CSV table of N, CA and C in Angstrom, one decimal:
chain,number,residue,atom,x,y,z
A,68,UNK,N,20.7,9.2,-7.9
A,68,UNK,CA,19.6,9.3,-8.7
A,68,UNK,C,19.6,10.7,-9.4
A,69,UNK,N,19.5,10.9,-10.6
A,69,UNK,CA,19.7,11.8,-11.5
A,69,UNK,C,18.5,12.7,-11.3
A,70,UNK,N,18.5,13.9,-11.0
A,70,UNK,CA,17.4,15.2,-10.4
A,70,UNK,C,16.9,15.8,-11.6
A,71,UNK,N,15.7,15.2,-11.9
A,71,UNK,CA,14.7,15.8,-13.1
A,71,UNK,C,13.5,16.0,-12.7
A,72,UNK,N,12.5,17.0,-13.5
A,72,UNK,CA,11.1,17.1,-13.2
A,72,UNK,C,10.7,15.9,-13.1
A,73,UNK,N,10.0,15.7,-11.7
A,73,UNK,CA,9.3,14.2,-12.2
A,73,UNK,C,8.0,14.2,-11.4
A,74,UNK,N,6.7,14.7,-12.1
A,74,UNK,CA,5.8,14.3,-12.0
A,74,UNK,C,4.3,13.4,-12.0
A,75,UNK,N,5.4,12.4,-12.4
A,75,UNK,CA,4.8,11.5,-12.4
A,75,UNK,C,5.2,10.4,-11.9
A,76,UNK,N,5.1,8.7,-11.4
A,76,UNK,CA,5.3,7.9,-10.7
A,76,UNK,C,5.9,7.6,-12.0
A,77,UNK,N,5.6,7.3,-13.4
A,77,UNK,CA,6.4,6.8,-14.5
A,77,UNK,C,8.0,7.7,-14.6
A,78,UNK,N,7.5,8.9,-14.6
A,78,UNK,CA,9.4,10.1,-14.4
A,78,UNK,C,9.6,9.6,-13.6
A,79,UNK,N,9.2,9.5,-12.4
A,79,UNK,CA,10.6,8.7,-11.0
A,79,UNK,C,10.9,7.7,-11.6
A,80,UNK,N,10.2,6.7,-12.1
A,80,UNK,CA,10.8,4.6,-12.5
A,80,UNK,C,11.7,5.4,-13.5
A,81,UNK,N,11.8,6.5,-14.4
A,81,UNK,CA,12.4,6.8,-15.3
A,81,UNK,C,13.6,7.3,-14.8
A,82,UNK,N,14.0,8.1,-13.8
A,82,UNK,CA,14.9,9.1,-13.5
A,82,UNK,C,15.2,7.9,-12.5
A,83,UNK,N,15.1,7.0,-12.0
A,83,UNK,CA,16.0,6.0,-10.9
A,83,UNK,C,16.6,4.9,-12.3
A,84,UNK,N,15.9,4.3,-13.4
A,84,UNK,CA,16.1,3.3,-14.2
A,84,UNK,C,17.4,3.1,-15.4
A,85,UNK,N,16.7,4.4,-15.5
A,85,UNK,CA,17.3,4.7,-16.7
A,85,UNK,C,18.8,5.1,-16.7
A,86,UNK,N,19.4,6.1,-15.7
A,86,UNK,CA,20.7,6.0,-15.4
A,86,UNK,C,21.2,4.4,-15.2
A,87,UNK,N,21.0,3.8,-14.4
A,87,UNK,CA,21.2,2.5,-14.5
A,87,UNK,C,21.7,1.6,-15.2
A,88,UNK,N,20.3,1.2,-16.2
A,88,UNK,CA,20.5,0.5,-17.2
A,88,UNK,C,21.2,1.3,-18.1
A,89,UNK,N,21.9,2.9,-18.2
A,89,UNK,CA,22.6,2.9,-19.1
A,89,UNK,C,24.4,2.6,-18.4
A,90,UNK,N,24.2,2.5,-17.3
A,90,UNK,CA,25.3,2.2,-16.4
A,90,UNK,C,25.8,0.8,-17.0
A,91,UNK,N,24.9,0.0,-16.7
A,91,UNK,CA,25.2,-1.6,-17.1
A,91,UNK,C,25.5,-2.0,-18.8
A,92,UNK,N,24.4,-1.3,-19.4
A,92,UNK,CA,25.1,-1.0,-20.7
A,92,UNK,C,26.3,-0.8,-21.0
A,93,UNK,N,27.0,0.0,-20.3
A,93,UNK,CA,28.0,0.7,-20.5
A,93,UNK,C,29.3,-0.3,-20.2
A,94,UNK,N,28.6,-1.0,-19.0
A,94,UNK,CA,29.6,-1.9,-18.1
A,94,UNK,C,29.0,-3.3,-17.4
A,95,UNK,N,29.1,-4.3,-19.2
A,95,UNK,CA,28.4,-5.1,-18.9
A,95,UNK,C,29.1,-6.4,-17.8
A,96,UNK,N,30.6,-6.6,-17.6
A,96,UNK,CA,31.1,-6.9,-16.5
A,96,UNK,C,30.9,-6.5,-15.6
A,97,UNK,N,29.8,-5.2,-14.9
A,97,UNK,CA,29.7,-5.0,-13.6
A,97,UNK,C,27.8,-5.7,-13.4
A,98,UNK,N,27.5,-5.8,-14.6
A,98,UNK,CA,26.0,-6.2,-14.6
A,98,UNK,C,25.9,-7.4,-14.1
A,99,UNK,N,27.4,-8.5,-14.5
A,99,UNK,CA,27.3,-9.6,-14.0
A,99,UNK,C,27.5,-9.6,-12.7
A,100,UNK,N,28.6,-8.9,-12.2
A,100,UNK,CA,28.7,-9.0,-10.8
A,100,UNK,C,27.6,-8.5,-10.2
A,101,UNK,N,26.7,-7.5,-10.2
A,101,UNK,CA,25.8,-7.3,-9.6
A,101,UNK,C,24.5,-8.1,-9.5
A,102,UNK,N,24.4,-8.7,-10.6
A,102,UNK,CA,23.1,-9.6,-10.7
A,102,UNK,C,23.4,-11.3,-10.4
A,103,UNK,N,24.6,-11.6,-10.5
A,103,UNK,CA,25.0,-13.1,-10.6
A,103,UNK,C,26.3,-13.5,-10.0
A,104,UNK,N,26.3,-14.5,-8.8
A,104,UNK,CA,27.2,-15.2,-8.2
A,104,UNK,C,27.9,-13.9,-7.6
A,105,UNK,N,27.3,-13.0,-6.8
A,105,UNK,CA,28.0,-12.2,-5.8
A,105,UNK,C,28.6,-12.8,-4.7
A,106,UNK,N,29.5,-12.6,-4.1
A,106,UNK,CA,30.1,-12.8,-3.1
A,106,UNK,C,29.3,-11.8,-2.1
A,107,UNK,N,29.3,-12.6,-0.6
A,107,UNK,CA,28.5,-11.9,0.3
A,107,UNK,C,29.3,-10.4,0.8
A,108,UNK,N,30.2,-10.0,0.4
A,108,UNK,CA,30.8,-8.2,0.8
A,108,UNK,C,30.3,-7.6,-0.6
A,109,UNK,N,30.1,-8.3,-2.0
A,109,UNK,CA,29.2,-7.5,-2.6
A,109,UNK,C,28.0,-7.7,-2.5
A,110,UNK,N,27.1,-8.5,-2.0
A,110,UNK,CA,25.7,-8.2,-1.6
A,110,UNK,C,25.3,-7.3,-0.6
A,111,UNK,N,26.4,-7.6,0.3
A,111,UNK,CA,26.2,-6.0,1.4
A,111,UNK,C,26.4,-5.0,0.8
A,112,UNK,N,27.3,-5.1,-0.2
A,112,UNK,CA,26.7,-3.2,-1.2
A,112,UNK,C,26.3,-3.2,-1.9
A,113,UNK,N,25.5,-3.8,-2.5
A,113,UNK,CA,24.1,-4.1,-3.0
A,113,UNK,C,23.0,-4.0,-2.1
A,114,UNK,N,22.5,-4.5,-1.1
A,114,UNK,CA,21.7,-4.2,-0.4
A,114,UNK,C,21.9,-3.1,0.4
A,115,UNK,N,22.7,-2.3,0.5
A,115,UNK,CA,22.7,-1.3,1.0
A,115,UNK,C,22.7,0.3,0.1
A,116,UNK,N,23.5,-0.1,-0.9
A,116,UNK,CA,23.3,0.8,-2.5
A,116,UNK,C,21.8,1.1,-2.7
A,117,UNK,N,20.9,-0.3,-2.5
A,117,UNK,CA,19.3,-0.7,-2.4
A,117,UNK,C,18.5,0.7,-1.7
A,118,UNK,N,18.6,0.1,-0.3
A,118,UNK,CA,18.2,0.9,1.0
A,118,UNK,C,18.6,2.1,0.6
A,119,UNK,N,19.4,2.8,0.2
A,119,UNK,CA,19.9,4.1,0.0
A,119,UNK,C,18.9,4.9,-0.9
A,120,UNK,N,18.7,3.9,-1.9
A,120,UNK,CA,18.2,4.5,-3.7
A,120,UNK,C,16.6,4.3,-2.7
A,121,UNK,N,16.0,3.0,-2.4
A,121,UNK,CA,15.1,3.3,-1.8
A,121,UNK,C,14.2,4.6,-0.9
A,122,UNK,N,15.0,4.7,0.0
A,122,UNK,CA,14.9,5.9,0.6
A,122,UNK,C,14.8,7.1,-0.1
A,123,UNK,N,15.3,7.4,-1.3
A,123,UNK,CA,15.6,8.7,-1.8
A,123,UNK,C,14.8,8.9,-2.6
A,124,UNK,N,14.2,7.3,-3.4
A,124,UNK,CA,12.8,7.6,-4.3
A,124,UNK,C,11.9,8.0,-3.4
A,125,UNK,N,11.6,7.2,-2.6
A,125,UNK,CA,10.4,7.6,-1.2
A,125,UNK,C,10.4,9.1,-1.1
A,126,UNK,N,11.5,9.6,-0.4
A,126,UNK,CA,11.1,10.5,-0.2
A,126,UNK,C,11.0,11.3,-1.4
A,127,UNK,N,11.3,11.4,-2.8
A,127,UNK,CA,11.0,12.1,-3.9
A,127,UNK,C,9.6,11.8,-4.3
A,128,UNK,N,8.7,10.9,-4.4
A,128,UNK,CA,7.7,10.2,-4.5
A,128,UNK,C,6.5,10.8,-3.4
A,129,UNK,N,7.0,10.8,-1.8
A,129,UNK,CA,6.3,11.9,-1.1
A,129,UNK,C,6.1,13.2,-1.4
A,130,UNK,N,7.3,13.7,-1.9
A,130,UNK,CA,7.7,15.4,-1.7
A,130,UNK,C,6.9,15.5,-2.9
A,131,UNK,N,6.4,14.8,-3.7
A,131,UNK,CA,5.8,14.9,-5.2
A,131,UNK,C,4.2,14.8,-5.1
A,132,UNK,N,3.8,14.6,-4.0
A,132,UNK,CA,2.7,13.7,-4.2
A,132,UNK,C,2.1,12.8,-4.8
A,133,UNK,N,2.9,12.1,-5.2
A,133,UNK,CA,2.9,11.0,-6.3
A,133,UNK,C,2.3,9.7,-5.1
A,134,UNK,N,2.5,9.9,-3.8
A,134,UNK,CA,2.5,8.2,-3.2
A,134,UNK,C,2.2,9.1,-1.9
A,135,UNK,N,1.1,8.2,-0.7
A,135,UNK,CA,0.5,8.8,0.1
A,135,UNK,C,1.7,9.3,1.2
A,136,UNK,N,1.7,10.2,2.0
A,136,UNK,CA,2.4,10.5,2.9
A,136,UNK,C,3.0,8.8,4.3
A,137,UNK,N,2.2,8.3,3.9
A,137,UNK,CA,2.2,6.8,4.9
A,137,UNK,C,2.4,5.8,4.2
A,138,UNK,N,2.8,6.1,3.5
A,138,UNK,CA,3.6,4.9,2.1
A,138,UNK,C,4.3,4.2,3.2
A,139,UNK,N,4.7,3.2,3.4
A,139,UNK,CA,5.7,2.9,4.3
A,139,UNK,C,6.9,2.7,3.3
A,140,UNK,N,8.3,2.7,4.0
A,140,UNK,CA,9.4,3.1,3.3
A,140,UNK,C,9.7,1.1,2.7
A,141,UNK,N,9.1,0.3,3.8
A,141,UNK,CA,9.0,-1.0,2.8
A,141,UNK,C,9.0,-1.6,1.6
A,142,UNK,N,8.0,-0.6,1.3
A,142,UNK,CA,7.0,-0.5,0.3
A,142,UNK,C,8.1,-0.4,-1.5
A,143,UNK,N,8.9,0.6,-0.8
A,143,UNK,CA,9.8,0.8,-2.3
A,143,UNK,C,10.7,0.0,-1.7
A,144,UNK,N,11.4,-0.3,-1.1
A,144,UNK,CA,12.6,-1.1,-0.2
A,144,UNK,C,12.2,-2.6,-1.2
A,145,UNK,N,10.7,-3.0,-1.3
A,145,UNK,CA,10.4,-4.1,-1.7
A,145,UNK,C,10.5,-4.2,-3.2
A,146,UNK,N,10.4,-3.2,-4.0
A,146,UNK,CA,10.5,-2.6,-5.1
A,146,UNK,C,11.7,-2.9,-5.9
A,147,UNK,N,12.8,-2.0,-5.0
A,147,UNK,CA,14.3,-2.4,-5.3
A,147,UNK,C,14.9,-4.2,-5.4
A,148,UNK,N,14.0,-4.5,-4.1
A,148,UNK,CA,14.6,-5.9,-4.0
A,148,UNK,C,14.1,-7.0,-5.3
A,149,UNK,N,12.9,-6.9,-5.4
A,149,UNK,CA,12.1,-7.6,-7.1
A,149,UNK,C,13.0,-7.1,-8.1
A,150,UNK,N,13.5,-5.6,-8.1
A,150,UNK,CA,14.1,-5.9,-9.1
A,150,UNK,C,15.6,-6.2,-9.4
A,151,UNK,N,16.4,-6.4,-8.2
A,151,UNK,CA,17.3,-7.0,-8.1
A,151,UNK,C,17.5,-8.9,-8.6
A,152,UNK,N,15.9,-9.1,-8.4
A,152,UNK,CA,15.9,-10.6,-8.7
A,152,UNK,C,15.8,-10.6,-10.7
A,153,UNK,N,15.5,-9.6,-11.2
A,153,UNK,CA,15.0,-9.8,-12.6
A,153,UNK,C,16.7,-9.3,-13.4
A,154,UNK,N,16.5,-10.6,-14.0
A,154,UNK,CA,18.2,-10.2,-15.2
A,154,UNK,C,18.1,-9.2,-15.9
A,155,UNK,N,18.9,-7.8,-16.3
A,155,UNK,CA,18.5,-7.2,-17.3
A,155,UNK,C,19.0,-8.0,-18.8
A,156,UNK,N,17.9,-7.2,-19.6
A,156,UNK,CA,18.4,-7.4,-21.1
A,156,UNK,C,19.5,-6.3,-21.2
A,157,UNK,N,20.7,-7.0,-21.3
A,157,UNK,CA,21.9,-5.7,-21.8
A,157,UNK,C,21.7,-6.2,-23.4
């Protein structure tokens, strides 16, 4: 996750997303493997890539006070996973 001022809940979705989607842009043969007909050794690094990025907004999102101290770490865990189900527009 790319380290910018982010004071706001919109800067984090910005500073987690936006690398991203320019990632997939860039490399739109990995956008398919990631989003469509994975093989289950690439879903385990996908869901674990997940849990990782999860965790690190959480805790940037606490350290910000952007999201209550007892956010539960589910909470963005669940976050990542919805948007693993949505196709990007490359």
């Amino acid at each position: 996750m790319a380290e910018k001022s982010s004071h706001t809940l919109s800067d984090v979705a910005d500073a987690v997303i936006d690398p991203l989607l320019d990632y997939f842009r860039d490399h739109p043969s990995c956008a398919e493997l990631w989003f469509k007909g994975r093989s289950e050794t690439v879903g385990e690094h996908v869901r674990a890539f997940d849990e990782d990025q999860a965790e690190r907004v959480w805790q940037l999102l606490v350290s910000r006070d952007l999201v209550p101290t007892d956010l539960p770490l589910l909470v963005v865990q669940l976050a990542f996973e919805v948007g693993n189900r949505l196709q990007p527009a490359l």
